[in-house]
Structure formats: structure tokens, C-alpha cells
């Protein structure tokens, strides 16, 4: 059931309310889902510092979630602006349908948040419509949907009109922040202005920072899929049936690159002639190590009575520094007479190959081992101590181990089990590190008694990779960064030196002063019982299945498998075995180094997920 209401009073006050009710949950389960959104617009109320408040509202969803993919599509199309404070004559059915798609049914989740319409200036030249949507409990996300409208210098006679709709999402479970925005119904003087913006910050397994205004350099391939369709910032100067002139541009910043580019295009025709021209350039700066590459192209042509009369096509590439290289080629054609030109130049002094500094990685690694923050003591999930609370031991001089805990050492300086070819821009004095044994108290543990712990490392920081390998290999890989050790063996034998301590306790008997009458039991359905139990301590306990179950966002039928890498041979791509055992590696780097040690360049490195497909 869905519907809406719009009430407007003499163009002074506008009230809008929409509601959606589902009487069945996904899969036909009993229950219901509710979504309501209410907004009100009224004459501006003065706040302070020139700000005014002209709208308030809010949304609430029971058994609802936020579909960020749908909202991002609405942002790029401009439809997302209708979910906030649209004009009273906006199609109400479209608003209700868009709200149902943006906040679909999902059992167990709640969505809620306020909405406001704020202006600045007298008369108002900047208006911001902001809606906040908070989703709990799984996943925990905060989404901000907004529209910003700017009219300069005055709303009645604007020289520049900028309208932007945006969506920012903070996803705590995925350790991800995304922001996408688009210009709509915007113009500068009489010229139409369009384009998209994006920001992407990930601090999880694949750390990444991206900011883009208008897209990316064509050679940049590390952008997430949802950012590949960003439109260039475009300004249409002339758009008539006889003449069209437009320009496009972009700017992108990433962790290690700066990207800029522009494109200008002209087309026109007369009664007997038609001409067109295209000029564009792309520039890519790589920061570490510093590199510069620029490419430009000019294409133009003239037709008379539909016949090609003249054409020009020129391409130029400039790269550097130390030395600089220029390469250009193209042709000029007039009345079927074609002249081709080529040019290649190099100048500047080749930078001297200074010997890189040498570093003592072993001394640096010993400092990492000595850092207390690189050691952690955590109870095992199946341990009887999982529900036991102890006092804060973080201020103790050493690391305190309780029985049945797991001691973990993890560092991010250097990967274990990998042959180092470099260390940043330096030469490592020691090229290979591995953990062969650990002494815990008076007990020495061999490698087979330890659990490997992986950490993210950048292969380019430790290996000499070609430009092609840097583009094809992932920026970060899981390599061994430490080990985990259990304080007790599987048989219960305590590793280390146990310490006995007398325990004192006090026993008290508490007698009830009055008898509390018992109330009659109220029958609850399973659904009602689950709803009531959510507020109890059992539900919130770390041992509760509700706290340890798979996420609602996980696919029930297909669970993601952990990726590994194998060496394969022959056209049939059969796994390569050593001593009768197939070789399985955690990272591509480990697989490539094993192939190098074997001297078998004919072997291929493949993902286990590709082998399964």
C-alpha cells in the first residue's frame, strides 16, 4: 500500500507526506514494513549570521534499508532532488515510487533521520536542502542526501545559476566513505553547465583515496566500478542548428597521481559547406617517482556539397623529465593531396643514477618487535573466558596473558617470507625475513604450532616492477606480517609460567522485604518475542548469535571464498605440484617469487577463483 498527500496554503505553506506499507516481508515471511516521509515548507525564519530556515521534515523506516546504488543513480539523473523539498506541483507518484526504490524492504533494519531546508543571504542566494538517513543495526550506515542551489548575483536576474545534488555515505562495516554529486539545470551566463563529482575514501583491506571532478585520465584503471561513468564538466557555449561549440574538462587527485584534461569541439554548417574540429589534451602527473606525460590531438575537416575538401590530424606526446621526449605525427590533406609528417625529439640531461642509500632493515624490525602496540592478547571465540571481564591491563609494563588466549604479533614494516629487492627507494642490507620459532616462557614453539597473520603490503615498495606490472598487479596484497600463538595447547597444557594468586571474596545474603506479586504471563508470538528481546542483555551479549551471525547484507546462497594463487602449466592449465603436493600461495608476490626460484618462466600464476570458474 502506498500513497501521498500534498497540501498547499496560498503559496505560503506546503505540507507533504508519503507512506508505504508492505504486509509481507521478503520470501513471504509474516510481518510488515513501513516507510514514511513528511516535509513542510514555510516562509523563511531568521536564524543568525544571515541564515534562514524555510523547511523541516523527517523520514522513518521500519524493516527498511538504504539502497545506495539506486540513490547514486538518482543523483546522476537529478531525480534525487525530488526526495527532499521539491515544488508543490512535482509528480507525487514519482516521488513515492522513487522513495520505495531508494529505501526497500529489509527485515530487522531501521532507517530514520531529519531533513531541513536552509538559506543564506537577503534575498536568498544560496539554498541547501539536507536529508540525513541513519541505518541500524546491520549494517550501520549514515547517508546524507542534499541539494545546493546558488543564484548570483540575484535570484530574479541570475548571471550564474548552479544546482547540485549529492549523496554521501559513511559505511562503518565496509570502512568506506563515498560522495557523488552532479550538476543539473545549471548555467553560466547563457551557457549550460553539466558534470559529475566524486570522492572515494577506503581505509579497509584496500586503502584508497580518490577525488574527481569530471572523471579520470584514460590511462587510469584503479577507479572503482561505480566511478567509471562520471561525466566530464561540460560548458555548452553555442547550441543551434547551424553552430555548436562546447568545452569539457576534468581534474582528478589520487594517492599518487594528479590528472587534468580538456576537450573543445566545434561544428557548423552553411548552405554549401560543413566543418568540424576537435582539440583535446590529457596530462598525467605521477608523484612518486615523479613523472610527467601529456598527450594532445587536433582533428579538423571541411566538406563542400558533402565532399571532403580538407582535413588535418595531428597527435603530440610529451614525457619527462630527465630527459624530455617529444613525439608527434599526423597528416594534412587538401583536395586529395595528402602530406604526412613525423617528428621525434629528446633533450635535457639524463639524471645521474645515484646509488640508493642502504638501510639496516633488521634493526628496524627489532624496533617493531619491541613495540608493545604490535602485540595483542585476545580471548579465543570458543574459550570459556569469552564472557569473563577483567580489569584494564593495558597500563601494565608487559603483556599479560590469560589462559586460553591468543597472542598476536603483527607489524607493517616488511613482509615475511618474501625476497626483498628494495626497501622503498633504498637497498636493504638484509633481503629475507621469516619467523622460525617463538619462545613463550620456557617453551619454544615451532612454525607448525603458530598461525600465520597477514597484513596489507604494497609490492612496489619491496619489488622491482615494470610499468606494465605496476598496472596489472594490485596496489596492495595480503602477505605475512606476523604470527598468532595460543597460550595453551590443544590438550590444555599451559605455555608459559603460571602465577598463583589467592582470591578473596565476600558472601552476602539479601532477603526480600516484601513479596512482589506475579503478573499473569502475556503470550507473545515469535516475531514479538524477538522484538522484545532486542532490548535485553542476552541479545546484546558478545556471545549472542545475533552479534556473531553473518551480516544481513551477505548473500545466503553464495558465500565469498578467500582468494589464493597457484602455479599452472600447459594449455590445460593443470596445477603445478612439488613433491606431489600442489602449491598454494596467499599473494601473487609469493607465487611469482616461487616461480623465479624454480626457474620455470613457462608456469603461469592464476587465482584460485579463476581456476574454479
Coordinates of C-alpha atoms in Angstrom, one line a residue:
X1 CA 0.0 0.0 0.0
X2 CA 1.4 3.4 -0.9
X3 CA 0.2 6.9 -1.3
X4 CA 0.9 10.5 -0.6
X5 CA -0.6 13.9 0.3
X6 CA 0.3 17.4 -0.7
X7 CA -1.4 20.4 0.9
X8 CA -0.5 24.0 -0.1
X9 CA -2.0 27.1 1.5
X10 CA -1.8 30.3 -0.6
X11 CA 1.7 29.5 -1.7
X12 CA 2.9 30.2 1.9
X13 CA 2.9 26.8 3.5
X14 CA 3.3 23.4 1.8
X15 CA 2.9 20.1 3.6
X16 CA 3.9 16.8 2.0
X17 CA 3.6 13.3 3.4
X18 CA 4.1 9.9 1.7
X19 CA 3.7 6.4 3.2
X20 CA 4.5 2.9 2.0
X21 CA 3.3 -0.3 3.8
X22 CA 4.3 -3.8 2.9
X23 CA 2.2 -6.5 4.6
X24 CA 4.7 -9.3 3.8
X25 CA 8.4 -9.5 4.2
X26 CA 10.8 -10.8 1.5
X27 CA 10.4 -14.5 1.0
X28 CA 6.8 -14.4 2.2
X29 CA 7.7 -14.3 5.9
X30 CA 5.0 -12.9 8.2
X31 CA 5.4 -9.3 9.3
X32 CA 5.1 -5.8 7.8
X33 CA 7.4 -3.0 6.7
X34 CA 6.7 0.7 6.9
X35 CA 8.2 3.8 5.4
X36 CA 7.0 7.4 5.9
X37 CA 8.5 10.7 4.9
X38 CA 7.0 14.1 6.0
X39 CA 8.2 17.6 5.0
X40 CA 6.9 21.1 5.5
X41 CA 7.9 24.3 3.7
X42 CA 7.1 27.7 5.2
X43 CA 8.2 31.4 4.9
X44 CA 11.9 31.8 5.9
X45 CA 12.6 32.1 9.6
X46 CA 15.6 34.2 10.5
X47 CA 18.3 32.3 12.4
X48 CA 21.6 34.2 12.7
X49 CA 24.6 35.3 10.5
X50 CA 22.2 35.7 7.6
X51 CA 20.9 32.1 7.7
X52 CA 17.2 31.3 7.4
X53 CA 15.1 28.1 8.0
X54 CA 12.4 27.5 5.5
X55 CA 11.7 23.8 5.7
X56 CA 11.7 20.9 8.1
X57 CA 10.9 17.2 7.9
X58 CA 12.0 13.7 8.6
X59 CA 11.8 10.1 7.5
X60 CA 11.3 6.8 9.3
X61 CA 11.5 3.2 8.0
X62 CA 10.7 0.0 9.9
X63 CA 12.2 -3.1 8.3
X64 CA 13.7 -0.9 5.7
X65 CA 17.3 -0.3 4.4
X66 CA 19.1 2.2 2.2
X67 CA 19.9 1.2 -1.4
X68 CA 22.9 3.4 -2.1
X69 CA 23.3 2.1 -5.7
X70 CA 19.7 3.3 -6.5
X71 CA 20.3 6.6 -4.8
X72 CA 23.6 7.2 -6.7
X73 CA 21.7 6.5 -10.0
X74 CA 19.1 9.1 -8.9
X75 CA 21.8 11.6 -8.1
X76 CA 23.4 11.2 -11.5
X77 CA 20.0 11.7 -13.2
X78 CA 19.0 14.6 -10.9
X79 CA 15.8 12.8 -9.6
X80 CA 17.2 12.6 -6.1
X81 CA 16.3 16.2 -5.6
X82 CA 12.6 15.3 -5.6
X83 CA 13.1 13.3 -2.4
X84 CA 13.7 16.4 -0.3
X85 CA 11.8 19.7 -0.7
X86 CA 10.5 19.8 -4.4
X87 CA 7.9 22.3 -5.6
X88 CA 4.3 21.6 -4.8
X89 CA 3.4 20.7 -8.4
X90 CA 6.1 17.9 -8.6
X91 CA 4.6 14.5 -9.7
X92 CA 3.7 12.9 -6.3
X93 CA 3.5 9.3 -7.8
X94 CA 7.1 9.7 -9.0
X95 CA 8.2 10.7 -5.5
X96 CA 6.5 7.8 -3.9
X97 CA 8.0 5.3 -6.4
X98 CA 11.5 6.7 -6.0
X99 CA 11.3 6.6 -2.2
X100 CA 10.2 2.9 -2.4
X101 CA 13.2 2.1 -4.6
X102 CA 15.7 4.1 -2.5
X103 CA 14.5 2.6 0.8
X104 CA 13.5 -1.0 0.0
X105 CA 12.2 -3.7 2.4
X106 CA 14.8 -5.5 4.6
X107 CA 13.8 -7.4 7.8
X108 CA 15.4 -6.3 11.0
X109 CA 16.7 -2.9 10.0
X110 CA 15.5 0.6 10.8
X111 CA 16.1 3.9 8.9
X112 CA 15.5 7.3 10.3
X113 CA 16.7 10.8 10.1
X114 CA 15.8 14.6 9.9
X115 CA 15.5 16.9 7.0
X116 CA 15.9 20.7 6.7
X117 CA 15.9 23.5 4.2
X118 CA 18.4 26.3 5.0
X119 CA 19.1 29.5 3.1
X120 CA 21.6 32.3 3.2
X121 CA 21.5 35.9 2.1
X122 CA 18.9 38.7 1.7
X123 CA 17.4 37.9 -0.7
X124 CA 18.3 34.3 -0.5
X125 CA 21.0 33.4 -3.0
X126 CA 22.1 30.1 -1.5
X127 CA 19.7 27.3 -0.6
X128 CA 20.7 24.0 0.9
X129 CA 18.3 21.1 1.3
X130 CA 19.7 18.3 3.5
X131 CA 18.3 14.9 4.4
X132 CA 20.1 12.6 6.9
X133 CA 19.3 8.9 6.8
X134 CA 20.8 6.6 9.6
X135 CA 20.5 2.8 9.2
X136 CA 20.9 0.3 12.1
X137 CA 21.7 -2.3 13.2
X138 CA 23.3 -4.2 10.3
X139 CA 25.0 -2.5 8.5
X140 CA 25.5 0.7 10.4
X141 CA 25.4 3.4 7.8
X142 CA 24.9 7.2 7.6
X143 CA 23.8 8.7 4.3
X144 CA 23.4 12.4 3.6
X145 CA 21.3 13.4 0.6
X146 CA 21.4 17.1 -0.3
X147 CA 20.7 19.7 -2.9
X148 CA 22.5 23.0 -3.1
X149 CA 21.1 25.9 -5.2
X150 CA 23.1 29.1 -5.9
X151 CA 21.9 32.1 -7.9
X152 CA 24.2 35.0 -8.4
X153 CA 24.0 38.0 -8.1
X154 CA 20.2 38.0 -7.5
X155 CA 17.6 35.2 -7.8
X156 CA 15.4 37.3 -10.1
X157 CA 18.2 38.2 -12.5
X158 CA 20.8 35.4 -12.2
X159 CA 24.1 35.6 -14.1
X160 CA 25.1 32.3 -12.8
X161 CA 22.8 29.5 -11.6
X162 CA 24.4 26.4 -10.1
X163 CA 22.2 23.5 -8.9
X164 CA 23.9 20.4 -7.4
X165 CA 22.5 17.2 -5.9
X166 CA 24.8 15.0 -3.9
X167 CA 24.9 11.8 -1.8
X168 CA 27.5 11.0 0.9
X169 CA 27.5 7.6 2.5
X170 CA 29.6 6.5 5.6
X171 CA 29.7 2.7 5.9
X172 CA 31.3 1.6 9.1
X173 CA 31.2 -2.1 8.3
X174 CA 33.0 -1.7 5.0
X175 CA 35.3 1.1 6.2
X176 CA 34.3 3.2 3.3
X177 CA 33.2 6.8 2.6
X178 CA 31.8 7.8 -0.8
X179 CA 30.4 11.0 -2.1
X180 CA 28.9 11.5 -5.5
X181 CA 27.4 14.8 -6.9
X182 CA 26.1 16.1 -10.2
X183 CA 25.1 19.4 -11.7
X184 CA 21.6 19.8 -13.0
X185 CA 19.7 22.8 -14.5
X186 CA 22.8 24.9 -14.2
X187 CA 24.1 27.7 -16.4
X188 CA 26.8 30.4 -16.5
X189 CA 25.6 33.5 -18.3
X190 CA 23.6 31.8 -21.0
X191 CA 25.8 28.7 -21.3
X192 CA 24.6 25.3 -20.0
X193 CA 26.9 23.7 -17.4
X194 CA 26.8 19.9 -16.5
X195 CA 29.2 17.4 -14.9
X196 CA 29.8 14.9 -12.1
X197 CA 31.9 14.9 -9.0
X198 CA 33.0 12.1 -6.7
X199 CA 35.1 11.3 -3.6
X200 CA 36.1 7.8 -2.5
X201 CA 38.0 7.0 0.7
X202 CA 38.6 3.4 1.8
X203 CA 40.6 2.5 4.9
X204 CA 39.8 -1.2 4.9
X205 CA 41.7 -4.0 3.2
X206 CA 42.3 -1.9 0.0
X207 CA 43.2 1.6 1.2
X208 CA 42.4 4.1 -1.5
X209 CA 41.8 7.9 -1.9
X210 CA 40.2 9.4 -5.0
X211 CA 38.7 12.8 -5.8
X212 CA 37.4 13.6 -9.2
X213 CA 35.7 16.5 -10.9
X214 CA 34.6 15.3 -14.3
X215 CA 36.2 11.8 -14.5
X216 CA 39.7 10.4 -14.9
X217 CA 42.7 10.2 -17.3
X218 CA 42.0 7.5 -19.9
X219 CA 45.1 5.5 -18.7
X220 CA 43.9 5.4 -15.0
X221 CA 42.4 2.0 -14.3
X222 CA 42.2 1.8 -10.5
X223 CA 38.9 3.7 -10.1
X224 CA 36.1 1.6 -8.5
X225 CA 33.4 0.5 -11.0
X226 CA 30.8 2.9 -9.6
X227 CA 33.0 5.8 -10.6
X228 CA 33.8 4.8 -14.2
X229 CA 30.7 6.6 -15.7
X230 CA 31.5 10.1 -14.3
X231 CA 30.6 12.8 -16.9
X232 CA 33.1 15.5 -17.8
X233 CA 32.5 19.0 -16.6
X234 CA 30.9 20.5 -19.8
X235 CA 30.1 24.0 -20.8
X236 CA 27.9 24.5 -23.9
X237 CA 28.8 27.8 -25.5
X238 CA 26.6 27.7 -28.5
X239 CA 23.9 25.2 -29.4
X240 CA 21.9 26.0 -32.6
X241 CA 21.1 24.1 -35.7
X242 CA 23.9 25.9 -37.6
X243 CA 26.6 26.1 -35.0
X244 CA 27.6 24.1 -31.9
X245 CA 30.6 24.9 -29.7
X246 CA 31.3 23.2 -26.4
X247 CA 34.2 22.5 -24.0
X248 CA 34.8 19.8 -21.4
X249 CA 37.4 19.4 -18.7
X250 CA 38.3 17.2 -15.7
X251 CA 40.5 17.1 -12.6
X252 CA 41.3 14.1 -10.6
X253 CA 43.5 13.6 -7.5
X254 CA 44.6 10.1 -6.1
X255 CA 47.1 8.9 -3.6
X256 CA 49.9 9.1 -6.2
X257 CA 48.6 10.9 -9.3
X258 CA 47.3 14.3 -10.5
X259 CA 45.2 14.2 -13.6
X260 CA 43.9 17.0 -15.8
X261 CA 42.5 17.3 -19.2
X262 CA 40.3 19.3 -21.5
X263 CA 38.4 19.0 -24.8
X264 CA 37.0 21.6 -27.2
X265 CA 34.7 20.8 -30.1
X266 CA 33.1 22.9 -32.8
X267 CA 30.7 22.1 -35.6
X268 CA 28.9 24.3 -38.1
X269 CA 27.3 24.3 -41.5
X270 CA 26.1 26.7 -44.2
X271 CA 24.1 26.1 -47.3
X272 CA 27.1 24.6 -49.2
X273 CA 29.7 23.7 -46.5
X274 CA 30.1 21.8 -43.3
X275 CA 33.1 22.0 -40.9
X276 CA 34.0 20.3 -37.6
X277 CA 37.0 20.4 -35.3
X278 CA 38.2 18.7 -32.2
X279 CA 41.1 19.6 -29.9
X280 CA 41.9 17.7 -26.7
X281 CA 44.7 17.1 -24.2
X282 CA 45.3 14.8 -21.3
X283 CA 48.0 15.3 -18.7
X284 CA 49.1 12.7 -16.0
X285 CA 51.4 13.6 -13.2
X286 CA 52.8 10.7 -11.1
X287 CA 54.2 11.9 -7.8
X288 CA 56.5 9.1 -6.6
X289 CA 58.6 8.7 -8.5
X290 CA 57.8 12.0 -10.3
X291 CA 56.8 11.5 -14.0
X292 CA 55.0 13.7 -16.4
X293 CA 53.1 12.7 -19.5
X294 CA 51.0 14.9 -21.8
X295 CA 49.2 14.0 -25.0
X296 CA 47.3 16.3 -27.3
X297 CA 45.4 15.8 -30.6
X298 CA 43.8 18.1 -33.2
X299 CA 41.3 16.8 -35.7
X300 CA 39.6 19.1 -38.2
X301 CA 37.8 18.8 -41.6
X302 CA 35.8 20.7 -44.2
X303 CA 33.2 19.4 -46.6
X304 CA 31.6 21.2 -49.5
X305 CA 28.5 19.7 -51.0
X306 CA 29.1 16.6 -49.0
X307 CA 32.6 16.0 -50.4
X308 CA 35.8 16.1 -48.2
X309 CA 37.9 19.1 -49.3
X310 CA 40.4 19.5 -46.4
X311 CA 41.4 17.6 -43.3
X312 CA 44.1 17.7 -40.7
X313 CA 45.0 15.2 -38.0
X314 CA 47.9 15.9 -35.6
X315 CA 49.0 14.0 -32.4
X316 CA 51.7 15.0 -30.0
X317 CA 53.1 13.3 -26.9
X318 CA 55.5 14.9 -24.3
X319 CA 57.0 12.9 -21.5
X320 CA 59.7 13.6 -18.9
X321 CA 61.7 14.8 -17.1
X322 CA 65.3 13.7 -17.4
X323 CA 65.5 13.7 -20.4
X324 CA 62.4 15.1 -22.1
X325 CA 60.9 13.2 -25.0
X326 CA 58.6 14.6 -27.7
X327 CA 56.9 12.5 -30.3
X328 CA 54.5 13.8 -32.9
X329 CA 52.9 12.6 -36.1
X330 CA 49.9 13.4 -38.4
X331 CA 48.9 14.4 -41.8
X332 CA 47.3 17.3 -43.8
X333 CA 45.1 16.6 -46.7
X334 CA 43.8 19.2 -49.2
X335 CA 41.9 18.3 -52.4
X336 CA 43.1 14.6 -52.1
X337 CA 46.7 15.7 -51.8
X338 CA 48.0 14.2 -48.5
X339 CA 51.2 15.1 -46.7
X340 CA 52.3 13.1 -43.7
X341 CA 54.7 14.5 -41.1
X342 CA 56.6 12.8 -38.2
X343 CA 58.8 14.3 -35.5
X344 CA 60.7 12.8 -32.6
X345 CA 63.0 14.8 -30.3
X346 CA 64.8 14.3 -27.0
X347 CA 66.6 16.9 -24.9
X348 CA 67.8 17.6 -21.4
X349 CA 70.4 15.8 -19.3
X350 CA 69.8 12.3 -18.1
X351 CA 69.6 12.4 -14.3
X352 CA 72.6 10.7 -12.8
X353 CA 71.9 7.3 -11.4
X354 CA 73.0 7.9 -7.8
X355 CA 73.5 4.8 -5.7
X356 CA 70.4 4.5 -3.5
X357 CA 71.1 4.5 0.3
X358 CA 71.4 1.3 2.2
X359 CA 69.2 0.6 5.2
X360 CA 69.5 -1.9 8.0
X361 CA 66.0 -3.5 7.9
X362 CA 66.9 -5.9 10.7
X363 CA 67.5 -3.1 13.2
X364 CA 64.2 -1.5 12.2
X365 CA 62.4 -4.8 12.5
X366 CA 63.8 -5.3 16.0
X367 CA 62.2 -2.0 17.0
X368 CA 58.9 -3.2 15.6
X369 CA 59.1 -6.3 17.7
X370 CA 59.8 -4.3 20.8
X371 CA 56.7 -2.1 20.3
X372 CA 54.0 -3.1 22.7
X373 CA 51.3 -1.9 20.4
X374 CA 52.3 -4.6 17.8
X375 CA 51.3 -7.3 20.3
X376 CA 47.7 -8.1 21.2
X377 CA 46.1 -10.6 23.6
X378 CA 42.6 -11.6 22.7
X379 CA 40.3 -14.4 24.1
X380 CA 39.5 -17.2 21.7
X381 CA 35.9 -17.4 20.4
X382 CA 35.5 -20.9 21.8
X383 CA 37.2 -20.2 25.1
X384 CA 35.3 -20.4 28.4
X385 CA 36.8 -16.9 29.2
X386 CA 34.9 -15.2 26.3
X387 CA 32.3 -14.0 28.7
X388 CA 34.6 -13.1 31.6
X389 CA 35.5 -9.4 32.2
X390 CA 38.9 -8.5 33.8
X391 CA 40.4 -5.2 34.8
X392 CA 42.2 -3.0 32.3
X393 CA 45.6 -4.4 31.9
X394 CA 46.8 -2.1 29.1
X395 CA 48.9 0.0 31.6
X396 CA 50.9 -3.0 32.8
X397 CA 54.6 -2.9 32.0
X398 CA 54.5 -6.1 30.0
X399 CA 51.8 -8.0 28.1
X400 CA 49.5 -10.0 30.4
X401 CA 48.4 -13.4 29.1
X402 CA 45.3 -15.0 30.4
X403 CA 44.7 -18.8 30.0
X404 CA 43.1 -19.8 26.7
X405 CA 44.0 -16.5 24.9
X406 CA 45.6 -15.9 21.6
X407 CA 48.8 -13.8 21.5
X408 CA 49.2 -12.0 18.1
X409 CA 52.2 -10.2 16.8
X410 CA 51.7 -8.1 13.7
X411 CA 53.8 -5.3 12.0
X412 CA 53.6 -3.4 8.8
X413 CA 57.3 -2.7 8.2
X414 CA 58.3 -5.6 6.0
X415 CA 56.6 -8.8 4.8
X416 CA 57.9 -12.2 6.0
X417 CA 58.7 -14.9 3.5
X418 CA 59.4 -12.6 0.6
X419 CA 62.7 -11.9 -1.1
X420 CA 63.2 -8.1 -0.8
X421 CA 64.6 -6.4 -3.9
X422 CA 64.3 -2.9 -2.5
X423 CA 63.0 -1.1 0.6
X424 CA 61.2 1.9 -0.6
X425 CA 63.9 3.8 -2.6
X426 CA 66.7 2.2 -0.6
X427 CA 68.7 -1.1 -0.8
X428 CA 68.0 -3.4 2.1
X429 CA 71.1 -4.9 3.9
X430 CA 69.0 -8.0 4.7
X431 CA 66.8 -9.3 2.0
X432 CA 64.8 -12.1 3.6
X433 CA 63.0 -12.5 6.9
X434 CA 60.9 -15.3 8.4
X435 CA 59.7 -16.4 11.8
X436 CA 61.1 -19.9 12.5
X437 CA 60.3 -20.2 16.2
X438 CA 58.9 -18.3 19.2
X439 CA 59.8 -18.7 22.8
X440 CA 56.9 -18.3 25.2
X441 CA 58.3 -18.5 28.8
X442 CA 60.4 -21.7 28.8
X443 CA 58.6 -23.3 25.9
X444 CA 59.8 -22.9 22.3
X445 CA 57.1 -23.2 19.6
X446 CA 57.9 -24.3 16.0
X447 CA 56.4 -22.8 12.9
X448 CA 53.7 -25.5 12.6
X449 CA 52.4 -24.5 16.1
X450 CA 51.9 -20.9 15.0
X451 CA 49.1 -19.3 13.0
X452 CA 50.0 -17.1 10.1
X453 CA 48.7 -13.5 10.3
X454 CA 48.5 -11.4 7.1
X455 CA 48.8 -7.7 6.7
X456 CA 48.4 -5.5 3.6
X457 CA 51.7 -4.6 1.9
X458 CA 52.5 -2.6 -1.3
X459 CA 54.5 -4.9 -3.6
X460 CA 56.0 -1.9 -5.4
X461 CA 57.7 -0.9 -2.2
X462 CA 59.7 -4.1 -2.0
X463 CA 60.0 -5.4 -5.6
X464 CA 61.4 -4.0 -8.8
X465 CA 58.3 -4.0 -11.0
X466 CA 58.0 -2.8 -14.6
X467 CA 55.4 -0.2 -15.6
X468 CA 53.2 -3.0 -17.1
X469 CA 53.4 -5.0 -13.8
X470 CA 52.5 -1.9 -11.7
X471 CA 49.3 -1.5 -13.8
X472 CA 48.4 -5.2 -13.8
X473 CA 49.3 -6.1 -10.2
X474 CA 47.1 -5.0 -7.3
X475 CA 48.4 -1.9 -5.3
X476 CA 48.2 -3.9 -2.0
X477 CA 48.5 -7.6 -1.3
X478 CA 48.0 -9.8 1.7
X479 CA 51.4 -11.0 2.9
X480 CA 52.6 -12.4 6.2
X481 CA 53.0 -9.7 8.7
X482 CA 53.2 -11.8 11.9
X483 CA 52.0 -14.8 13.8
X484 CA 49.4 -15.8 16.4
X485 CA 50.2 -18.1 19.3
X486 CA 47.8 -19.8 21.8
X487 CA 48.8 -19.6 25.4
X488 CA 47.5 -23.2 25.9
X489 CA 47.9 -26.1 23.6
X490 CA 45.0 -28.2 22.3
X491 CA 45.5 -30.6 25.2
X492 CA 45.2 -27.8 27.7
X493 CA 48.9 -27.6 28.6
X494 CA 49.7 -24.0 29.7
X495 CA 52.6 -22.4 27.8
X496 CA 54.5 -20.0 29.9
X497 CA 54.8 -19.6 33.6
X498 CA 51.6 -19.7 35.6
X499 CA 51.2 -17.5 38.6
X500 CA 49.1 -18.4 41.6
X501 CA 47.2 -15.7 43.5
X502 CA 44.9 -16.1 46.5
X503 CA 41.3 -15.0 45.8
X504 CA 39.3 -13.2 48.5
X505 CA 35.5 -12.8 48.2
X506 CA 32.6 -11.7 50.3
X507 CA 29.3 -13.6 50.6
X508 CA 26.1 -11.7 51.4
X509 CA 22.5 -12.9 51.8
X510 CA 19.9 -10.4 50.6
X511 CA 16.4 -11.0 51.9
X512 CA 13.4 -9.5 50.2
X513 CA 11.5 -7.1 52.4
X514 CA 8.2 -7.6 50.5
X515 CA 6.8 -10.1 48.2
X516 CA 6.3 -8.8 44.7
X517 CA 3.1 -10.1 43.2
X518 CA 3.5 -12.0 40.0
X519 CA 1.7 -10.8 37.0
X520 CA -0.1 -13.0 34.5
X521 CA 2.0 -14.2 31.6
X522 CA 1.3 -12.4 28.3
X523 CA 1.6 -14.7 25.3
X524 CA 4.0 -13.5 22.6
X525 CA 4.4 -14.6 19.0
X526 CA 7.9 -15.5 17.8
X527 CA 8.1 -12.2 16.0
X528 CA 7.0 -10.2 19.1
X529 CA 9.4 -12.2 21.3
X530 CA 12.3 -11.3 19.0
X531 CA 11.4 -7.6 19.0
X532 CA 11.2 -7.5 22.8
X533 CA 14.4 -9.5 23.2
X534 CA 16.4 -6.9 21.3
X535 CA 16.4 -4.6 24.3
X536 CA 17.7 -7.4 26.7
X537 CA 21.2 -8.1 27.8
X538 CA 21.2 -11.6 26.3
X539 CA 20.7 -10.1 22.8
X540 CA 23.5 -7.6 23.3
X541 CA 26.0 -10.1 24.7
X542 CA 29.1 -10.8 22.6
X543 CA 28.1 -14.5 22.9
X544 CA 24.7 -13.9 21.3
X545 CA 24.2 -15.3 17.9
X546 CA 22.7 -12.0 16.8
X547 CA 26.1 -10.5 17.4
X548 CA 28.1 -13.2 15.7
X549 CA 25.8 -14.2 12.8
X550 CA 26.6 -13.4 9.1
X551 CA 25.6 -9.9 8.0
X552 CA 22.1 -9.3 6.6
X553 CA 23.9 -7.9 3.5
X554 CA 25.7 -11.3 2.9
X555 CA 24.4 -13.5 0.1
X556 CA 22.8 -16.5 1.6
X557 CA 23.4 -19.0 -1.2
X558 CA 26.9 -18.0 -2.3
X559 CA 29.5 -17.0 0.3
X560 CA 32.7 -15.3 -1.0
X561 CA 35.7 -17.6 -1.0
X562 CA 39.1 -16.3 0.1
X563 CA 41.4 -15.8 -3.0
X564 CA 44.6 -17.7 -3.3
X565 CA 47.1 -18.2 -6.1
X566 CA 48.6 -21.3 -7.8
X567 CA 51.2 -22.1 -10.5
X568 CA 49.7 -23.8 -13.5
X569 CA 51.3 -25.3 -16.6
X570 CA 50.3 -26.4 -20.1
X571 CA 47.4 -25.5 -22.3
X572 CA 45.1 -27.4 -19.9
X573 CA 46.2 -25.1 -17.1
X574 CA 46.8 -28.0 -14.7
X575 CA 48.1 -27.1 -11.2
X576 CA 51.9 -27.5 -10.7
X577 CA 52.9 -29.8 -7.9
X578 CA 56.1 -30.1 -5.9
X579 CA 56.8 -33.4 -4.2
X580 CA 53.3 -34.5 -5.1
X581 CA 51.6 -31.5 -3.3
X582 CA 50.0 -28.6 -5.2
X583 CA 51.5 -25.2 -4.3
X584 CA 49.0 -22.7 -2.9
X585 CA 50.1 -19.1 -2.2
X586 CA 48.3 -16.2 -0.3
X587 CA 49.6 -13.5 -2.6
X588 CA 50.7 -13.0 -6.2
X589 CA 54.1 -11.9 -5.0
X590 CA 54.8 -15.2 -3.2
X591 CA 53.7 -17.1 -6.3
X592 CA 55.9 -15.1 -8.7
X593 CA 58.9 -15.5 -6.4
X594 CA 58.4 -19.3 -6.2
X595 CA 58.3 -19.4 -10.0
X596 CA 61.6 -17.5 -10.1
X597 CA 63.3 -19.9 -7.7
X598 CA 62.1 -22.8 -9.8
X599 CA 63.4 -21.2 -13.0
X600 CA 60.1 -22.1 -14.7
X601 CA 59.1 -19.0 -16.7
X602 CA 56.6 -21.2 -18.6
X603 CA 54.4 -21.5 -15.4
X604 CA 51.5 -19.1 -15.1
X605 CA 50.3 -17.5 -11.9
X606 CA 46.5 -17.8 -11.6
X607 CA 43.9 -17.0 -9.0
X608 CA 42.1 -19.9 -7.4
X609 CA 38.8 -18.2 -8.1
X610 CA 39.6 -18.2 -11.8
X611 CA 40.5 -21.9 -11.6
X612 CA 37.1 -22.6 -10.1
X613 CA 35.3 -20.8 -12.9

